[in-house]
Amino acid sequence: MGKILVISGHPDYKKSIANRAIINEFRSLVPDAEIVYLDSEYPDFNIDVKREQKRLAQADTVVLEFPFWWYSAPSLMRRYLEQVMTYGFAFGPTGKALTGKRLIVSFTTGAAAEAYSPQGYQHYTIEQFMPQFRALSNLCGLEWQEPIYSCGMTLANPDDKEAANVFYNKVADHARRLADAVG
Ligand SMILES: Cc1cc2nc3c(=O)[nH]c(=O)nc-3n(C[C@H](O)[C@H](O)[C@H](O)COP(=O)(O)O)c2cc1C
């Protein structure tokens, strides 16, 4: 299993329902995983690059956990990638710090799974949004793993017992798939 590092990229974790529940469930399944909450550590987006690079260098598996915002990772997670995945560290002739580590992108979408198809209102499949992450993984010598995601992860009315049941079953299933993937 090795060392597992989960980077939570939700810019407002306190307001998160899905990602927070997934991470909490995952923590109970994989208690040894290190979780970095970017929004609490870096509320002003002022990322401690050396510290984060050290954390990455010590990990065997890196999980990027985030809500899908505008078909990508939210700004805080993008900022993390921009600042931390630098030339000479993550890529380039001497940038070998990440070589051979596994990368898992783990995310939730608001739109339902059916929306992500050529016939659906999002027009594209989820896989068609993945090259941005796959290319980064490739450039950094990371070992790309199958993305883990759940669609339709909004809970409009928590008092709707049936909807809440479906939602939390999806949360549990997502956390289990993630735990299996890092195991
Ligand atoms: C700024 C913003 C952009 C979003 N963009 C998308 C999107 O591109 N596709 C989608 O399916 N859902 C989108 N959503 C919905 C979120 O993915 C959804 O609320 C989230 O996955 C729920 O997780 P959370 O409870 O941890 O915040 C967006 C939400 C916000 C606030």
Short mmCIF file of C-alpha atoms and ligand atoms in Angstrom, two decimals:
data_model
loop_
_atom_site.label_atom_id
_atom_site.label_comp_id
_atom_site.label_asym_id
_atom_site.label_seq_id
_atom_site.Cartn_x
_atom_site.Cartn_y
_atom_site.Cartn_z
CA MET A 1 0.00 0.00 0.00
CA GLY A 2 2.81 2.45 0.88
CA LYS A 3 2.22 6.01 1.92
CA ILE A 4 -1.04 7.55 0.76
CA LEU A 5 -1.42 11.30 0.40
CA VAL A 6 -4.86 12.78 -0.21
CA ILE A 7 -4.99 16.41 -1.33
CA SER A 8 -8.41 17.92 -0.67
CA GLY A 9 -8.91 20.71 -3.19
CA HIS A 10 -12.37 21.86 -2.16
CA PRO A 11 -12.07 25.64 -1.81
CA ASP A 12 -14.75 25.67 0.88
CA TYR A 13 -14.57 22.37 2.71
CA LYS A 14 -16.89 23.50 5.50
CA LYS A 15 -19.69 23.98 2.97
CA SER A 16 -18.90 20.73 1.17
CA ILE A 17 -21.33 17.88 1.62
CA ALA A 18 -20.19 15.24 -0.87
CA ASN A 19 -16.39 15.58 -0.73
CA ARG A 20 -16.39 16.03 3.02
CA ALA A 21 -18.50 12.90 3.50
CA ILE A 22 -16.31 10.93 1.08
CA ILE A 23 -13.10 11.97 2.82
CA ASN A 24 -14.52 11.21 6.26
CA GLU A 25 -15.65 7.77 5.12
CA PHE A 26 -12.31 7.16 3.40
CA ARG A 27 -10.44 8.14 6.58
CA SER A 28 -12.27 5.48 8.54
CA LEU A 29 -11.40 2.87 5.88
CA VAL A 30 -7.76 3.97 5.46
CA PRO A 31 -6.75 5.61 8.76
CA ASP A 32 -3.07 5.78 7.84
CA ALA A 33 -3.64 8.06 4.86
CA GLU A 34 -2.39 11.63 5.22
CA ILE A 35 -5.05 14.17 4.29
CA VAL A 36 -4.10 17.72 3.35
CA TYR A 37 -6.98 20.21 3.43
CA LEU A 38 -5.79 22.94 1.12
CA ASP A 39 -8.54 25.39 2.08
CA SER A 40 -7.72 25.30 5.79
CA GLU A 41 -3.94 25.29 5.31
CA TYR A 42 -3.95 27.91 2.57
CA PRO A 43 -7.10 30.04 2.85
CA ASP A 44 -5.25 32.87 1.08
CA PHE A 45 -3.98 30.56 -1.71
CA ASN A 46 -0.43 31.18 -0.45
CA ILE A 47 0.80 27.63 -0.80
CA ASP A 48 3.96 26.52 1.02
CA VAL A 49 5.60 24.96 -2.03
CA LYS A 50 8.57 23.34 -0.26
CA ARG A 51 6.32 21.76 2.34
CA GLU A 52 3.92 20.37 -0.26
CA GLN A 53 6.75 19.09 -2.44
CA LYS A 54 8.17 17.28 0.58
CA ARG A 55 4.81 15.68 1.29
CA LEU A 56 4.56 14.55 -2.34
CA ALA A 57 8.11 13.21 -2.38
CA GLN A 58 7.32 11.01 0.63
CA ALA A 59 4.12 9.57 -0.85
CA ASP A 60 3.67 6.43 -2.93
CA THR A 61 0.10 7.18 -3.97
CA VAL A 62 -1.30 10.66 -4.51
CA VAL A 63 -5.06 11.26 -4.55
CA LEU A 64 -6.47 14.55 -5.79
CA GLU A 65 -9.94 14.90 -4.25
CA PHE A 66 -12.21 17.68 -5.48
CA PRO A 67 -15.65 18.72 -6.70
CA PHE A 68 -15.83 19.03 -10.50
CA TRP A 69 -16.14 22.77 -11.13
CA TRP A 70 -16.39 24.06 -14.67
CA TYR A 71 -15.31 20.70 -16.01
CA SER A 72 -12.05 20.74 -14.11
CA ALA A 73 -10.60 21.02 -10.62
CA PRO A 74 -11.50 24.17 -8.62
CA SER A 75 -9.11 27.14 -8.53
CA LEU A 76 -7.45 26.13 -5.25
CA MET A 77 -6.51 22.73 -6.63
CA ARG A 78 -5.33 24.33 -9.87
CA ARG A 79 -3.24 26.76 -7.84
CA TYR A 80 -1.70 23.82 -5.98
CA LEU A 81 -0.79 22.13 -9.26
CA GLU A 82 0.58 25.38 -10.71
CA GLN A 83 2.73 26.13 -7.70
CA VAL A 84 3.87 22.70 -6.58
CA MET A 85 4.38 20.74 -9.82
CA THR A 86 7.39 22.78 -10.89
CA TYR A 87 10.09 22.27 -13.49
CA GLY A 88 13.07 20.59 -11.86
CA PHE A 89 10.82 18.93 -9.27
CA ALA A 90 7.94 17.34 -11.13
CA PHE A 91 9.19 17.42 -14.71
CA GLY A 92 12.17 18.32 -16.84
CA PRO A 93 15.51 16.49 -17.13
CA THR A 94 16.19 16.66 -13.37
CA GLY A 95 12.57 16.77 -12.20
CA LYS A 96 12.08 13.18 -11.17
CA ALA A 97 10.57 13.54 -7.68
CA LEU A 98 7.22 12.07 -8.71
CA THR A 99 8.38 9.29 -11.01
CA GLY A 100 6.59 6.01 -10.42
CA LYS A 101 4.11 7.28 -7.84
CA ARG A 102 0.46 6.48 -8.51
CA LEU A 103 -1.98 9.28 -9.24
CA ILE A 104 -5.70 8.99 -8.65
CA VAL A 105 -8.12 11.77 -9.43
CA SER A 106 -11.22 11.40 -7.29
CA PHE A 107 -14.11 13.80 -7.78
CA THR A 108 -17.82 14.45 -7.63
CA THR A 109 -20.06 16.11 -10.19
CA GLY A 110 -23.35 17.91 -9.70
CA ALA A 111 -24.80 16.79 -13.02
CA ALA A 112 -26.22 13.28 -13.27
CA ALA A 113 -24.28 10.51 -15.01
CA GLU A 114 -26.71 10.55 -18.00
CA ALA A 115 -25.83 14.19 -18.68
CA TYR A 116 -22.24 13.18 -19.46
CA SER A 117 -22.82 11.56 -22.85
CA PRO A 118 -23.03 12.82 -26.46
CA GLN A 119 -26.83 12.74 -26.09
CA GLY A 120 -26.88 14.33 -22.65
CA TYR A 121 -26.93 18.05 -21.92
CA GLN A 122 -23.22 18.16 -21.05
CA HIS A 123 -22.48 16.66 -24.52
CA TYR A 124 -19.16 15.14 -23.49
CA THR A 125 -18.35 12.07 -21.45
CA ILE A 126 -16.40 12.37 -18.20
CA GLU A 127 -13.49 10.55 -19.89
CA GLN A 128 -13.31 13.33 -22.45
CA PHE A 129 -12.47 15.80 -19.68
CA MET A 130 -9.65 13.67 -18.33
CA PRO A 131 -6.76 14.44 -20.78
CA GLN A 132 -5.84 17.55 -18.78
CA PHE A 133 -5.03 15.32 -15.80
CA ARG A 134 -3.64 12.42 -17.81
CA ALA A 135 -1.20 14.74 -19.58
CA LEU A 136 0.02 16.15 -16.27
CA SER A 137 0.42 12.62 -14.93
CA ASN A 138 2.35 11.63 -18.02
CA LEU A 139 4.66 14.64 -17.98
CA CYS A 140 5.46 14.08 -14.31
CA GLY A 141 6.15 10.36 -14.74
CA LEU A 142 3.25 9.48 -12.46
CA GLU A 143 1.36 6.22 -12.90
CA TRP A 144 -2.12 7.16 -13.99
CA GLN A 145 -4.90 5.15 -12.33
CA GLU A 146 -8.53 4.91 -13.35
CA PRO A 147 -10.32 8.04 -12.11
CA ILE A 148 -12.85 7.52 -9.34
CA TYR A 149 -15.90 9.72 -9.56
CA SER A 150 -19.54 9.98 -8.61
CA CYS A 151 -22.15 11.95 -10.52
CA GLY A 152 -25.32 13.68 -9.33
CA MET A 153 -23.72 14.49 -5.98
CA THR A 154 -25.94 17.33 -4.83
CA LEU A 155 -28.32 17.04 -1.94
CA ALA A 156 -30.91 19.73 -2.58
CA ASN A 157 -33.11 18.83 0.35
CA PRO A 158 -31.45 16.86 3.18
CA ASP A 159 -34.90 16.26 4.71
CA ASP A 160 -35.83 14.15 1.68
CA LYS A 161 -34.98 10.81 3.31
CA GLU A 162 -35.02 8.83 0.08
CA ALA A 163 -32.70 11.24 -1.73
CA ALA A 164 -30.39 11.39 1.28
CA ASN A 165 -30.24 7.59 1.33
CA VAL A 166 -29.25 7.42 -2.34
CA PHE A 167 -26.69 10.18 -1.80
CA TYR A 168 -25.00 8.58 1.22
CA ASN A 169 -24.95 5.17 -0.47
CA LYS A 170 -23.05 6.81 -3.32
CA VAL A 171 -20.69 8.45 -0.81
CA ALA A 172 -19.98 5.08 0.84
CA ASP A 173 -19.50 3.40 -2.52
CA HIS A 174 -17.11 6.13 -3.68
CA ALA A 175 -15.04 5.88 -0.50
CA ARG A 176 -14.88 2.08 -0.84
CA ARG A 177 -13.75 2.30 -4.47
CA LEU A 178 -11.08 4.80 -3.46
CA ALA A 179 -9.92 2.62 -0.56
CA ASP A 180 -9.72 -0.38 -2.92
CA ALA A 181 -7.77 1.67 -5.46
CA VAL A 182 -5.12 2.79 -2.95
CA GLY A 183 -4.86 -0.66 -1.36
C1 LIG B 1 -18.50 27.04 -9.25
C2 LIG B 1 -19.13 25.71 -9.49
C3 LIG B 1 -18.93 25.07 -10.70
C4 LIG B 1 -19.48 23.82 -10.94
N1 LIG B 1 -19.25 23.21 -12.14
C5 LIG B 1 -19.76 21.96 -12.38
C6 LIG B 1 -19.48 21.29 -13.60
O1 LIG B 1 -18.74 21.77 -14.47
N2 LIG B 1 -20.07 20.07 -13.81
C7 LIG B 1 -20.89 19.48 -12.86
O2 LIG B 1 -21.37 18.38 -13.12
N3 LIG B 1 -21.14 20.10 -11.67
C8 LIG B 1 -20.59 21.31 -11.42
N4 LIG B 1 -20.82 21.93 -10.20
C9 LIG B 1 -21.53 21.18 -9.13
C10 LIG B 1 -20.50 20.51 -8.19
O3 LIG B 1 -19.70 19.57 -8.88
C11 LIG B 1 -21.17 19.82 -7.01
O4 LIG B 1 -21.86 20.80 -6.27
C12 LIG B 1 -20.14 19.12 -6.12
O5 LIG B 1 -19.58 18.01 -6.80
C13 LIG B 1 -20.74 18.65 -4.79
O6 LIG B 1 -19.67 18.37 -3.91
P1 LIG B 1 -19.52 19.14 -2.50
O7 LIG B 1 -20.78 18.88 -1.72
O8 LIG B 1 -18.31 18.50 -1.87
O9 LIG B 1 -19.31 20.59 -2.78
C14 LIG B 1 -20.28 23.19 -9.94
C15 LIG B 1 -20.50 23.86 -8.73
C16 LIG B 1 -19.94 25.09 -8.49
C17 LIG B 1 -20.19 25.78 -7.18
#
